[in-house]
Each structure stands twice: as C-alpha cells, then as structure tokens.
Amino acid sequence: MKKRNFFYTERKQFKNIHEYLNICLSNHANNILFKFVKNGNSCAKRYKEVFDDILSLEAAFSEWNFEKKHIAILGKTSYEWIVSYLGVINAGYVAIPIDKLLPVEAIIEQLQFVDADCLLFDNDYYDVVLRIKESVDSIKYFVNFNEKAGNMLYLYDMLETPHKDTSLEILPDTAAEIVFSSGTTSNSKAIILTHENLASNVAYCSQVIDASVTDILLSILPNNHTYELTVGILTPIYFGATVCLNDSLKMMKRNLKAYKPTIMIVVPAVLEMMRKEILRAVANQNKNKKFGTAMKISKLLKKVNIDVSRKLFGEILEVLGGEFRTFVCGGAFLPVELIDFYTTIGITIIQGYGITECSPLVAANTDRNGEVGSVGKIGGGCSVKIVDNEIWVKGKNVMRGYYKNAEGTEACMENGWFKTGDLGYISKKGYLYITGRKKNLLVLSNGENVSPEELEGKLLELDYINEVIVFGEDDFIKAEIYPNYDLFDGRDIEEIEDVISKKIKEINSQLPMFKQIQKIKIRAIEFEKTTTNKIKRYGGKEL
C-alpha cells in the first residue's frame, strides 16, 4: 500500500479565523473537542457546545462599549481560558494572551502598553487582578472565570447570553491577537497577528500533522504562546480531533494514562523529561539489558524497512498511555539523539521551526519527508531566503507589525521580508537548517564567526550533559556546563570535569581549530530560565 504524503496534501484555505471556526465546529458538531478536569470531576465539551459558548461570548461582547476591543486573558490552562480566546477572535476582537508567570509589575506594564479594554481571568489570580484594577485605567470590564466575586463579571453568566448564528465580514488584515515575545515591555515586543496570519498557518499545520477525528491530543504547553495556540489548539479543530487539557505538569503522568493521547505538541525539554521517565521505568523493572537489545534489533530492522518497534516496545509505551504515535516538537534545538531514541521505540517526531512573528510555523519535518538535523521544508503560503546567513521569511503568515513600535517593525522588515534574526541555510533538496541566532554570534579576533548554538547542539548530544551555554571570553571559546549528575554516581566536580573534557576533545577533533572549545566550567545548579523554560544567556538573553 502506498504511503500517504500528508506533508504536501492540499488543505482548504480560510479567509479568517471566524470562517474557520464556524465551518469546522459545525462540520464536527457531535465530536468531543475538549476534555478536562474541573473541581475534581471529568468533563467533556462537544464541538457544538463549544460553538454555542463562543457565540454567547460574541453576543455578550456586542453589548459592551469597547474603545480598542483589546481583550486580555490571564490564567492557567483551562476550558475557560481557551473558550475565551476563541470567543474573542471569533467576534472580530483582539485577544491578548498574558504570561501568568510574569511578576505582577510586568503584567501591569503589558496591559497598559496594549491599551486593554477588558481582562478575563482565572480566580487563582484574583489578588493580582486587584492590583491591576488599581493600576490599569483602560480596563473597563473584569471577568472572573470561576466565581462571582466583588463587583466583577462572571464568565458563566456571559455563556448564558442568548445568541444567533452570525457570519461576520472580517478582513484578512484584521488583528486577531497581540502576543508579547517575552518579558516586560522594556525588552519585548507586542506582535500583531492577523486573521490571515493565523488562518494560513493553521492550513500549513494541517498539512504537516497526520491527524483525524480519532486522534487525541494532550495540551501541556502554556496557552499564552502562539506555538501552543496555533498548533495545539486551532489546528486539531480542522480534523475534528479531541484536545485534552493538562491541568499541571505534576498531573501529566496521570493524564497520559487517563486520556491515552496519540499526539502531543512539545518542546525538547519535555521530550528529554519523558525519555528519562521511560528509562526509569525500564530500570525499575530490571529490564535494562532487554531494552538495550530491543533498541539494537529495532534499529537494524528499520535499516531494511522493517518496523516492529510497536511490538518490541508496547509495554514501555504504556508509560505514555499506550496509544501514543506522534510528537510535534519546536521551540528550541532538538538533539539528534532524542529523535533517534523515539523513532527507535516507534514514535514519530515532527520537528519544526517557527517564530512568533510568523504565526509561528515556517518549516517542518516529518518521518515521511525529512533530512536528519534539518527543521524541514518551507511551509505552504510562505517563502524563505538566506541573506548573509540570516533567515528571511515572506508570506501570509508574517505579522502585520509590532504594536506601537514602527521603528522596530521597520528595522526587521524589508520589502515584505521579515528578518528572523536566526542563522541557517537551505540544502539542495530544499530543507532548512538552523545554525544559531545572529545576536549570539561569536566574532573572533581572527575574523571568524562562530555560532554558539551549533557547538551547544554537539555538546547536548552527550548523555553526560543536561544544559550548556557556549560563549566567547578573551578570544577563547568556553562552555559552561550543567552535567547529568545521575550518570556520575556521586563523583566530585574534578572527576566530572575530567570525563567531560575527554569527550569534548573528541568533538574538537572533528572541528576546525577556530571552532574548538578551549575551556569548560562545571556548574552545580541548573541555569536560570525564562518563563518559556529557555536558558537565559549572560545579560539576560535567551538561549
């Protein structure tokens, strides 16, 4: 039987997210869209029920007097958060997802900057909202997800608003959401994404992901990030799939068993965490030797196009719920060893590259169409070119601009091309490779340029290393390393440094002299992270 090539399958193009939601939610009316736990009880919402809630929100909003129609959303992952987001953009208003992990001062600063008219929030952040109410004059309406409190509105009262089916005329260039890149307004940008941006990107995502009405996704990433919203929430609606909401990372193991997902949208850190969980389960059953043998057999058979991985590792895959099939991974460098591990045990890795300004997906790999180490072919609806080693993107997925930042918009745009700030190249077969960030490039006195991310990627392929930052100092290339202490069984820092130094010498032997790592430093604790779990480089920059 010939394999289906989903990567190039044509998908319906929608004019805007309003049209997309109206058609897809109606097409799959009786399917279950969301599963979640509320007050200890298991809940489910069918597509038609979600559609009713969205239309009720649209009707409720239409009775209010907005100046900007900028509606912010603050809270943990929940049905209330997601239906609020869908309701806002379906009504033609602008959703502003807020990072719940930011300090209250930063949240206030962001809300002031975007001229928010309304804030929908989780009651867990009630005290934060009281501070916001005192500080942000533009917000006229405060809506509590969970209860009637103070003189604030209650979301479930809004969901009772009578409505009728509507068909709004929303122009493609109409803003759908404003998303902050990171941190506070002093070091981040407010990115305007339009209905056309999101609709075109959802169409591309639906080409890449091999999904159907029978698929179940477990949503574990923060809702305030475009990666999760576009790929993990909007795209499954196209297929009529079910999205199960993970209430917290602590509950992920339970939810994997309860929901038995087939697909997850993840970042590399999650893949590494789950790999360790699988290996821990193997060790607890005293099956390390048996597992190692099975890995060798699986790899050998795959070389001759025989795949028995699901039979070999069926018991092990129960850790992931037993039905698991595909990880969609983006957001950071993905070590080849992780791809190899999951492919060997029978799980597909769809590796992609995206950036918030591009809604976010630009390129993606699949096991059907891929080059190891690349991030895939360029997405439908956009073009990519390399200018002085920098990746430039042009297309329907590219943002309208930065809110209240014409200078910043002008600096990153040229004749419709968005300058990503990422370095890379395109192979002869059209696959995109990422080599680092332009702002992180190490410029040596001999005139050579070195990408720290390239070297970090090589180091992260070593099991001995959990985290690393490569940087330049006094014209030397140095690496600061947080080791995998579990593998060193109580050995002291000097011994650990000796083992890792020997491994780095092996890596250096394969590199030109100017790229070689001359010094290393072993650290006792993990690196400081951003709210998106990315390592902060020196000076507060993200890895």
Coordinates of C-alpha atoms in Angstrom, one line a residue:
M1 CA 0.0 0.0 0.0
K2 CA 1.4 3.4 -1.0
K3 CA 2.1 5.8 1.9
R4 CA 0.0 8.9 2.1
N5 CA 2.1 12.0 1.8
F6 CA 0.4 14.4 4.3
F7 CA 3.3 16.9 4.1
Y8 CA 2.1 18.1 0.6
T9 CA -1.6 17.5 1.0
E10 CA -3.6 20.5 -0.1
R11 CA -5.9 21.8 2.7
K12 CA -8.8 24.3 2.5
Q13 CA -7.7 27.9 2.8
F14 CA -9.9 30.0 5.1
K15 CA -10.2 33.8 4.8
N16 CA -10.2 34.4 8.6
I17 CA -10.5 32.5 11.9
H18 CA -14.2 33.4 12.2
E19 CA -14.9 31.5 9.0
Y20 CA -12.6 28.7 10.1
L21 CA -14.3 28.2 13.4
N22 CA -17.8 28.5 12.0
I23 CA -17.2 25.8 9.4
C24 CA -15.0 23.4 11.3
L25 CA -17.0 23.5 14.6
S26 CA -20.2 22.9 12.6
N27 CA -18.7 20.1 10.5
H28 CA -17.7 18.1 13.6
A29 CA -20.6 19.1 15.8
N30 CA -21.1 15.9 17.7
N31 CA -17.4 15.1 18.2
I32 CA -15.8 15.8 21.6
L33 CA -13.4 18.8 21.3
F34 CA -12.2 19.3 24.8
K35 CA -11.7 17.0 27.8
F36 CA -10.6 18.4 31.2
V37 CA -10.9 18.1 34.9
K38 CA -12.9 20.7 36.8
N39 CA -13.3 20.7 40.6
G40 CA -12.1 17.1 40.6
N41 CA -14.7 16.0 38.0
S42 CA -14.0 14.7 34.5
C43 CA -15.7 17.0 31.9
A44 CA -16.1 17.0 28.1
K45 CA -17.3 19.6 25.6
R46 CA -18.6 18.7 22.2
Y47 CA -17.8 20.9 19.2
K48 CA -21.4 22.1 19.1
E49 CA -21.2 23.0 22.8
V50 CA -18.0 25.0 22.3
F51 CA -19.6 26.7 19.3
D52 CA -22.6 27.7 21.4
D53 CA -20.3 29.1 24.1
I54 CA -18.3 31.1 21.5
L55 CA -21.4 32.6 20.0
S56 CA -22.7 33.5 23.5
L57 CA -19.5 35.4 24.2
E58 CA -19.8 37.2 20.9
A59 CA -23.3 38.2 21.8
A60 CA -22.2 39.4 25.3
F61 CA -19.3 41.4 23.9
S62 CA -21.5 43.1 21.4
E63 CA -23.5 44.7 24.3
W64 CA -20.3 46.3 25.8
N65 CA -18.7 49.6 24.9
F66 CA -15.1 48.9 23.9
E67 CA -12.7 51.5 22.8
K68 CA -10.0 49.3 21.3
K69 CA -11.6 45.8 21.5
H70 CA -8.4 44.6 23.1
I71 CA -9.3 41.8 25.4
A72 CA -6.6 40.3 27.7
I73 CA -6.7 36.7 29.1
L74 CA -4.8 35.7 32.3
G75 CA -4.8 32.2 33.9
K76 CA -3.7 28.6 33.9
T77 CA -4.6 26.1 31.2
S78 CA -8.4 25.6 31.4
Y79 CA -11.5 25.3 29.2
E80 CA -12.5 28.8 30.4
W81 CA -9.2 30.3 29.1
I82 CA -9.4 28.6 25.7
V83 CA -13.1 29.3 25.1
S84 CA -12.5 33.0 26.0
Y85 CA -9.6 33.1 23.4
L86 CA -11.7 31.5 20.7
G87 CA -14.7 33.7 21.6
V88 CA -12.7 36.9 21.3
I89 CA -11.1 36.2 17.9
N90 CA -14.3 34.8 16.5
A91 CA -16.1 38.0 17.4
G92 CA -13.5 40.0 15.5
Y93 CA -11.9 41.4 18.6
V94 CA -8.2 41.2 19.6
A95 CA -7.1 38.6 22.1
I96 CA -4.1 39.4 24.3
P97 CA -2.7 36.3 26.0
I98 CA -0.8 37.2 29.2
D99 CA 2.0 35.1 30.6
K100 CA 0.8 34.1 34.1
L101 CA 4.3 33.5 35.3
L102 CA 5.4 37.1 35.0
P103 CA 5.7 39.4 38.0
V104 CA 2.6 41.4 38.6
E105 CA 4.5 44.6 37.8
A106 CA 5.4 43.2 34.3
I107 CA 1.7 42.1 33.7
I108 CA 0.5 45.6 34.6
E109 CA 3.1 47.1 32.3
Q110 CA 2.0 44.9 29.4
L111 CA -1.7 45.6 29.9
Q112 CA -1.1 49.3 30.0
F113 CA 1.0 49.1 26.8
V114 CA -1.6 47.3 24.8
D115 CA -4.5 49.5 25.9
A116 CA -6.5 46.6 27.2
D117 CA -10.3 47.2 27.4
C118 CA -11.2 44.0 29.2
L119 CA -9.5 41.3 31.3
L120 CA -10.8 37.7 31.6
F121 CA -9.0 35.9 34.4
D122 CA -8.7 32.8 36.5
N123 CA -9.7 33.3 40.1
D124 CA -6.3 32.0 41.3
Y125 CA -5.0 35.4 40.2
Y126 CA -7.7 37.4 41.9
D127 CA -5.1 39.2 44.1
V128 CA -3.1 40.1 41.0
V129 CA -6.2 41.4 39.3
L130 CA -6.9 43.7 42.3
R131 CA -3.5 45.2 41.7
I132 CA -4.2 45.5 38.0
K133 CA -7.6 47.2 38.7
E134 CA -5.8 49.9 40.7
S135 CA -3.2 50.5 38.0
V136 CA -4.6 50.0 34.5
D137 CA -7.2 52.7 33.8
S138 CA -8.1 51.5 30.3
I139 CA -9.7 48.2 31.6
K140 CA -13.4 48.8 32.0
Y141 CA -14.5 45.1 32.3
F142 CA -13.1 42.4 34.6
V143 CA -14.5 38.9 34.0
N144 CA -13.8 36.1 36.5
F145 CA -13.6 32.5 35.1
N146 CA -14.6 30.7 38.2
E147 CA -16.9 32.6 40.6
K148 CA -18.8 35.8 41.2
A149 CA -16.5 37.9 43.3
G150 CA -16.6 41.6 44.2
N151 CA -18.2 43.8 41.6
M152 CA -16.7 41.8 38.7
L153 CA -18.4 40.0 35.9
Y154 CA -18.7 36.2 35.8
L155 CA -17.8 34.2 32.7
Y156 CA -20.6 31.6 33.1
D157 CA -23.2 34.4 33.2
M158 CA -21.8 35.5 29.8
L159 CA -22.1 32.0 28.5
E160 CA -25.9 32.1 29.1
T161 CA -26.3 35.1 26.8
P162 CA -28.8 34.3 24.0
H163 CA -27.3 34.3 20.6
K164 CA -28.0 33.6 17.0
D165 CA -25.6 32.2 14.3
T166 CA -23.7 35.0 12.7
S167 CA -21.4 35.5 9.8
L168 CA -19.1 38.4 10.3
E169 CA -17.2 40.1 7.5
I170 CA -13.7 40.2 8.9
L171 CA -11.0 41.4 6.6
P172 CA -7.8 39.2 6.4
D173 CA -5.6 42.0 7.7
T174 CA -7.8 42.5 10.8
A175 CA -5.8 41.9 14.0
A176 CA -6.7 38.7 15.8
E177 CA -4.2 38.7 18.6
I178 CA -1.3 40.7 20.1
V179 CA 1.3 38.4 21.6
F180 CA 4.3 39.5 23.7
S181 CA 7.6 38.0 22.7
S182 CA 8.9 37.7 26.3
G183 CA 9.5 39.6 29.5
T184 CA 8.3 43.1 30.1
T185 CA 7.8 45.9 27.6
S186 CA 11.3 47.1 28.2
N187 CA 12.8 44.1 26.4
S188 CA 10.0 42.5 24.4
K189 CA 7.8 43.4 21.5
A190 CA 4.0 43.2 21.1
I191 CA 3.4 41.2 17.9
I192 CA 0.3 41.8 15.9
L193 CA -1.0 38.7 14.3
T194 CA -3.9 39.0 11.8
H195 CA -6.7 36.6 10.9
E196 CA -4.9 35.9 7.6
N197 CA -1.7 35.1 9.5
L198 CA -3.4 32.5 11.7
A199 CA -5.7 31.0 9.1
S200 CA -2.8 30.5 6.7
N201 CA -0.6 28.9 9.4
V202 CA -3.4 26.6 10.5
A203 CA -3.7 25.4 6.9
Y204 CA 0.0 24.7 6.8
C205 CA 0.0 22.9 10.2
S206 CA -2.9 20.7 8.9
Q207 CA -0.7 19.7 6.0
V208 CA 2.1 18.6 8.3
I209 CA 0.3 16.8 11.1
D210 CA -1.2 13.4 10.1
A211 CA -4.4 13.6 12.2
S212 CA -8.0 12.6 12.1
V213 CA -11.3 12.6 14.1
T214 CA -10.0 9.7 16.1
D215 CA -6.9 11.5 17.4
I216 CA -6.5 12.7 20.9
L217 CA -4.0 15.4 21.8
L218 CA -2.8 16.3 25.3
S219 CA -2.2 20.0 25.7
I220 CA 0.7 20.6 28.1
L221 CA 2.3 23.9 26.9
P222 CA 1.3 27.4 28.2
N223 CA -1.7 28.8 26.4
N224 CA -0.2 32.3 26.1
H225 CA 2.3 31.1 23.5
T226 CA 1.5 31.1 19.7
Y227 CA 3.1 27.7 19.2
E228 CA 0.5 26.1 21.5
L229 CA -2.4 28.2 20.4
T230 CA -1.9 27.7 16.6
V231 CA -0.5 24.2 16.5
G232 CA -2.1 22.7 19.6
I233 CA -5.5 24.3 19.9
L234 CA -6.6 25.8 16.5
T235 CA -5.2 23.1 14.2
P236 CA -6.8 20.0 15.8
I237 CA -10.2 21.7 15.2
Y238 CA -9.6 21.2 11.4
F239 CA -9.6 17.4 11.8
G240 CA -12.4 17.1 14.4
A241 CA -9.8 15.7 16.9
T242 CA -10.1 15.9 20.7
V243 CA -7.8 18.1 22.8
C244 CA -7.3 17.0 26.5
L245 CA -6.2 19.8 28.8
N246 CA -3.3 19.0 31.2
D247 CA -4.1 21.0 34.3
S248 CA -0.4 20.9 35.5
L249 CA 2.9 19.2 34.7
K250 CA 2.6 17.4 38.0
M251 CA -0.5 15.7 36.7
M252 CA 0.9 14.8 33.3
K253 CA 1.7 11.2 34.1
R254 CA -1.9 10.7 35.4
N255 CA -3.3 12.4 32.3
L256 CA -1.3 10.3 29.9
K257 CA -2.8 7.2 31.4
A258 CA -6.3 8.6 31.7
Y259 CA -6.6 10.2 28.2
K260 CA -4.3 7.9 26.2
P261 CA -3.3 10.6 23.8
T262 CA -2.0 9.9 20.3
I263 CA -0.3 13.3 19.6
M264 CA 1.4 15.9 21.8
I265 CA 2.8 19.4 21.0
V266 CA 6.1 19.7 22.9
V267 CA 9.4 21.4 23.3
P268 CA 12.7 19.4 23.6
A269 CA 12.8 19.7 27.4
V270 CA 9.6 17.7 27.6
L271 CA 11.0 15.0 25.3
E272 CA 14.0 14.7 27.5
M273 CA 11.9 14.5 30.6
M274 CA 9.7 11.8 29.2
R275 CA 12.7 9.8 27.9
K276 CA 14.1 9.8 31.4
E277 CA 10.7 8.6 32.7
I278 CA 10.7 5.7 30.2
L279 CA 14.3 4.8 31.1
R280 CA 13.4 5.0 34.8
A281 CA 10.5 2.6 34.3
V282 CA 12.8 0.2 32.4
A283 CA 15.4 0.3 35.3
N284 CA 12.7 -0.2 37.9
Q285 CA 11.7 -3.4 36.2
N286 CA 15.3 -4.6 35.9
K287 CA 15.0 -4.7 32.1
N288 CA 17.9 -2.5 31.1
K289 CA 19.6 -5.4 29.2
K290 CA 16.4 -6.5 27.5
F291 CA 15.7 -2.9 26.5
G292 CA 19.2 -2.3 25.1
T293 CA 18.8 -5.5 23.0
A294 CA 15.4 -4.4 21.7
M295 CA 16.8 -1.0 20.7
K296 CA 19.6 -2.7 18.6
I297 CA 17.1 -5.0 16.9
S298 CA 14.7 -2.2 16.1
K299 CA 17.4 0.0 14.6
L300 CA 18.8 -2.9 12.5
L301 CA 15.3 -3.8 11.1
K302 CA 14.4 -0.2 10.4
K303 CA 17.5 -0.1 8.1
V304 CA 15.9 -2.7 5.9
N305 CA 12.4 -1.0 6.1
I306 CA 11.0 -3.5 8.7
D307 CA 9.3 -1.8 11.6
V308 CA 8.5 -3.9 14.6
S309 CA 9.1 -1.2 17.2
R310 CA 5.5 -1.1 18.5
K311 CA 5.7 -4.8 19.2
L312 CA 9.1 -4.6 20.8
F313 CA 8.2 -1.6 23.0
G314 CA 4.5 -2.0 23.6
E315 CA 4.9 -2.4 27.3
I316 CA 7.3 0.5 27.6
L317 CA 4.9 2.8 25.6
E318 CA 2.3 2.2 28.3
V319 CA 4.2 5.0 30.2
L320 CA 2.8 7.4 27.5
G321 CA -0.7 5.9 27.7
G322 CA -0.2 3.1 25.2
E323 CA -1.7 4.7 22.1
F324 CA 0.9 7.4 21.6
R325 CA 2.1 8.0 18.0
T326 CA 3.5 11.5 17.3
F327 CA 5.4 14.3 18.9
V328 CA 5.3 17.7 17.2
C329 CA 8.4 19.4 18.5
G330 CA 9.7 23.0 18.3
G331 CA 10.8 26.0 20.3
A332 CA 14.4 25.1 20.8
F333 CA 17.3 22.9 19.5
L334 CA 16.3 19.2 19.3
P335 CA 19.3 16.8 19.8
V336 CA 19.5 14.1 17.1
E337 CA 19.9 11.5 19.9
L338 CA 16.3 12.3 21.1
I339 CA 14.9 11.9 17.6
D340 CA 16.8 8.6 17.3
F341 CA 15.5 7.4 20.7
Y342 CA 11.8 8.0 20.0
T343 CA 12.0 6.8 16.4
T344 CA 13.6 3.6 17.5
I345 CA 10.8 2.8 20.0
G346 CA 8.1 3.6 17.4
I347 CA 7.2 7.3 17.9
T348 CA 7.2 9.8 15.1
I349 CA 8.9 13.2 15.7
I350 CA 7.7 16.1 13.6
Q351 CA 10.4 18.7 14.1
G352 CA 9.5 22.2 13.1
Y353 CA 10.9 25.7 13.1
G354 CA 8.8 28.8 13.9
I355 CA 8.9 32.2 15.3
T356 CA 6.0 34.2 16.9
E357 CA 6.2 36.9 14.2
C358 CA 5.4 34.1 11.6
S359 CA 2.3 32.8 13.5
P360 CA 4.6 30.7 14.2
L361 CA 5.3 27.8 11.8
V362 CA 7.8 28.4 9.0
A363 CA 9.1 24.9 8.2
A364 CA 8.5 21.3 9.4
N365 CA 10.0 17.9 9.1
T366 CA 8.2 14.5 9.2
D367 CA 9.4 11.0 9.1
R368 CA 8.0 10.8 5.6
N369 CA 9.9 13.8 4.3
G370 CA 13.0 14.7 6.2
E371 CA 16.7 15.2 6.5
V372 CA 18.2 14.4 9.9
G373 CA 19.3 17.6 11.5
S374 CA 17.1 19.9 9.4
V375 CA 13.8 21.5 10.6
G376 CA 12.1 20.6 7.4
K377 CA 10.8 22.1 4.2
I378 CA 9.4 25.6 3.9
G379 CA 5.7 25.9 4.8
G380 CA 2.9 26.5 2.3
G381 CA 2.0 30.1 1.9
C382 CA 5.4 31.5 2.7
S383 CA 8.9 31.8 1.2
V384 CA 12.3 31.7 2.8
K385 CA 15.6 33.1 1.6
I386 CA 19.0 33.4 3.2
V387 CA 20.6 36.8 3.3
D388 CA 24.1 37.0 4.8
N389 CA 23.4 33.6 6.5
E390 CA 20.2 35.1 8.1
I391 CA 16.8 33.5 7.5
W392 CA 14.3 35.9 5.9
V393 CA 10.6 34.9 5.6
K394 CA 7.8 36.4 3.4
G395 CA 4.2 35.3 3.1
K396 CA 0.7 35.3 4.6
N397 CA 2.0 34.0 7.9
V398 CA 4.2 37.1 8.6
M399 CA 2.9 39.5 11.2
R400 CA 1.4 42.9 10.5
G401 CA 4.0 44.5 12.7
Y402 CA 4.8 45.4 16.3
Y403 CA 2.2 47.3 18.3
K404 CA 3.2 50.9 19.0
N405 CA 6.7 50.2 17.6
A406 CA 7.0 51.5 14.0
E407 CA 10.8 51.7 14.3
G408 CA 11.1 48.1 15.4
T409 CA 8.8 47.0 12.6
E410 CA 10.8 48.9 10.0
A411 CA 14.1 47.5 11.3
C412 CA 13.0 43.9 10.9
M413 CA 11.1 44.2 7.6
E414 CA 12.4 44.8 4.1
N415 CA 10.1 44.8 1.1
G416 CA 7.8 42.4 2.8
W417 CA 10.5 40.1 4.1
F418 CA 10.8 39.5 7.8
K419 CA 14.4 39.2 9.1
T420 CA 14.1 36.5 11.7
G421 CA 17.5 37.0 13.4
D422 CA 18.1 33.3 13.1
L423 CA 21.0 31.9 11.1
G424 CA 20.8 29.0 8.8
Y425 CA 20.9 27.6 5.3
I426 CA 18.8 25.6 2.8
S427 CA 20.0 22.3 1.5
K428 CA 20.0 21.3 -2.2
K429 CA 16.7 19.4 -1.6
G430 CA 15.1 22.4 0.0
Y431 CA 15.4 21.6 3.7
L432 CA 16.0 24.3 6.2
Y433 CA 18.8 24.1 8.7
I434 CA 19.2 26.4 11.8
T435 CA 22.7 27.2 12.9
G436 CA 22.1 29.8 15.6
R437 CA 21.0 33.3 16.5
K438 CA 22.5 36.4 14.8
K439 CA 22.7 38.3 18.1
N440 CA 24.6 35.4 19.8
L441 CA 27.2 35.0 17.1
L442 CA 30.8 35.0 18.4
V443 CA 33.1 37.2 16.4
L444 CA 36.7 36.2 17.0
S445 CA 39.8 38.5 16.5
N446 CA 40.9 36.3 13.6
G447 CA 37.8 37.4 11.7
E448 CA 36.0 34.1 12.1
N449 CA 32.4 33.9 13.2
V450 CA 31.2 31.0 15.4
S451 CA 27.6 30.1 16.2
P452 CA 27.4 29.1 19.9
E453 CA 24.2 27.1 19.2
E454 CA 26.0 24.9 16.7
L455 CA 28.5 23.9 19.4
E456 CA 25.9 23.6 22.1
G457 CA 24.0 21.2 19.8
K458 CA 27.0 18.9 19.5
L459 CA 27.6 19.0 23.3
L460 CA 24.0 18.3 24.1
E461 CA 24.3 15.0 22.1
L462 CA 26.4 13.8 25.0
D463 CA 24.4 11.9 27.7
Y464 CA 26.8 13.5 30.3
I465 CA 25.5 17.0 29.6
N466 CA 22.0 18.3 30.5
E467 CA 22.4 22.0 29.8
V468 CA 25.2 24.1 28.3
I469 CA 26.0 27.7 27.2
V470 CA 28.9 28.4 24.8
F471 CA 30.3 31.9 24.9
G472 CA 33.4 33.9 24.0
E473 CA 35.7 35.4 26.5
D474 CA 39.2 36.9 25.9
D475 CA 39.1 35.4 22.4
F476 CA 38.6 31.9 23.8
I477 CA 35.5 29.7 23.2
K478 CA 34.3 28.5 26.5
A479 CA 31.4 26.2 27.6
E480 CA 29.6 26.4 30.9
I481 CA 28.0 23.0 31.6
Y482 CA 25.3 21.6 33.9
P483 CA 26.1 17.9 33.8
N484 CA 23.7 14.9 34.1
Y485 CA 24.7 14.2 37.7
D486 CA 22.7 11.0 37.7
L487 CA 25.3 9.4 35.4
F488 CA 28.2 10.3 37.7
D489 CA 27.1 8.5 40.8
G490 CA 28.4 10.9 43.4
R491 CA 31.8 11.7 41.8
D492 CA 33.3 15.1 42.6
I493 CA 33.5 18.1 40.3
E494 CA 37.1 17.4 39.2
E495 CA 36.3 13.9 38.1
I496 CA 33.2 15.0 36.3
E497 CA 35.2 17.8 34.5
D498 CA 37.8 15.2 33.5
V499 CA 35.3 12.9 31.9
I500 CA 33.5 15.7 30.0
S501 CA 36.8 17.3 28.9
K502 CA 37.8 14.0 27.3
K503 CA 34.5 13.8 25.4
I504 CA 34.9 17.5 24.3
K505 CA 38.4 16.7 23.0
E506 CA 36.8 14.0 20.8
I507 CA 34.3 16.6 19.5
N508 CA 37.0 19.2 18.9
S509 CA 39.0 16.7 16.8
Q510 CA 36.1 16.9 14.3
L511 CA 36.0 20.7 14.2
P512 CA 38.2 23.3 12.6
M513 CA 40.7 25.0 15.0
F514 CA 38.7 28.2 15.3
K515 CA 35.6 26.4 16.4
Q516 CA 37.1 24.3 19.1
I517 CA 36.1 24.7 22.7
Q518 CA 39.2 25.6 24.8
K519 CA 37.8 25.9 28.3
I520 CA 34.9 24.5 30.3
K521 CA 33.3 25.2 33.6
I522 CA 31.1 22.8 35.5
R523 CA 28.2 24.3 37.4
A524 CA 26.3 22.7 40.4
I525 CA 22.8 24.0 39.6
E526 CA 20.7 24.4 36.5
F527 CA 20.8 27.6 34.5
E528 CA 18.2 30.3 35.2
K529 CA 15.3 30.0 32.8
T530 CA 12.8 32.3 31.2
T531 CA 9.0 31.7 31.6
T532 CA 9.2 29.6 28.4
N533 CA 11.8 27.4 30.0
K534 CA 14.6 28.7 27.8
I535 CA 18.1 29.2 29.4
K536 CA 19.0 32.9 30.0
R537 CA 22.3 33.8 28.4
Y538 CA 24.6 36.2 30.1
G539 CA 23.0 39.6 30.2
G540 CA 19.5 38.1 30.4
K541 CA 19.3 37.0 26.8
E542 CA 17.5 33.8 25.9
L543 CA 19.2 30.7 24.6

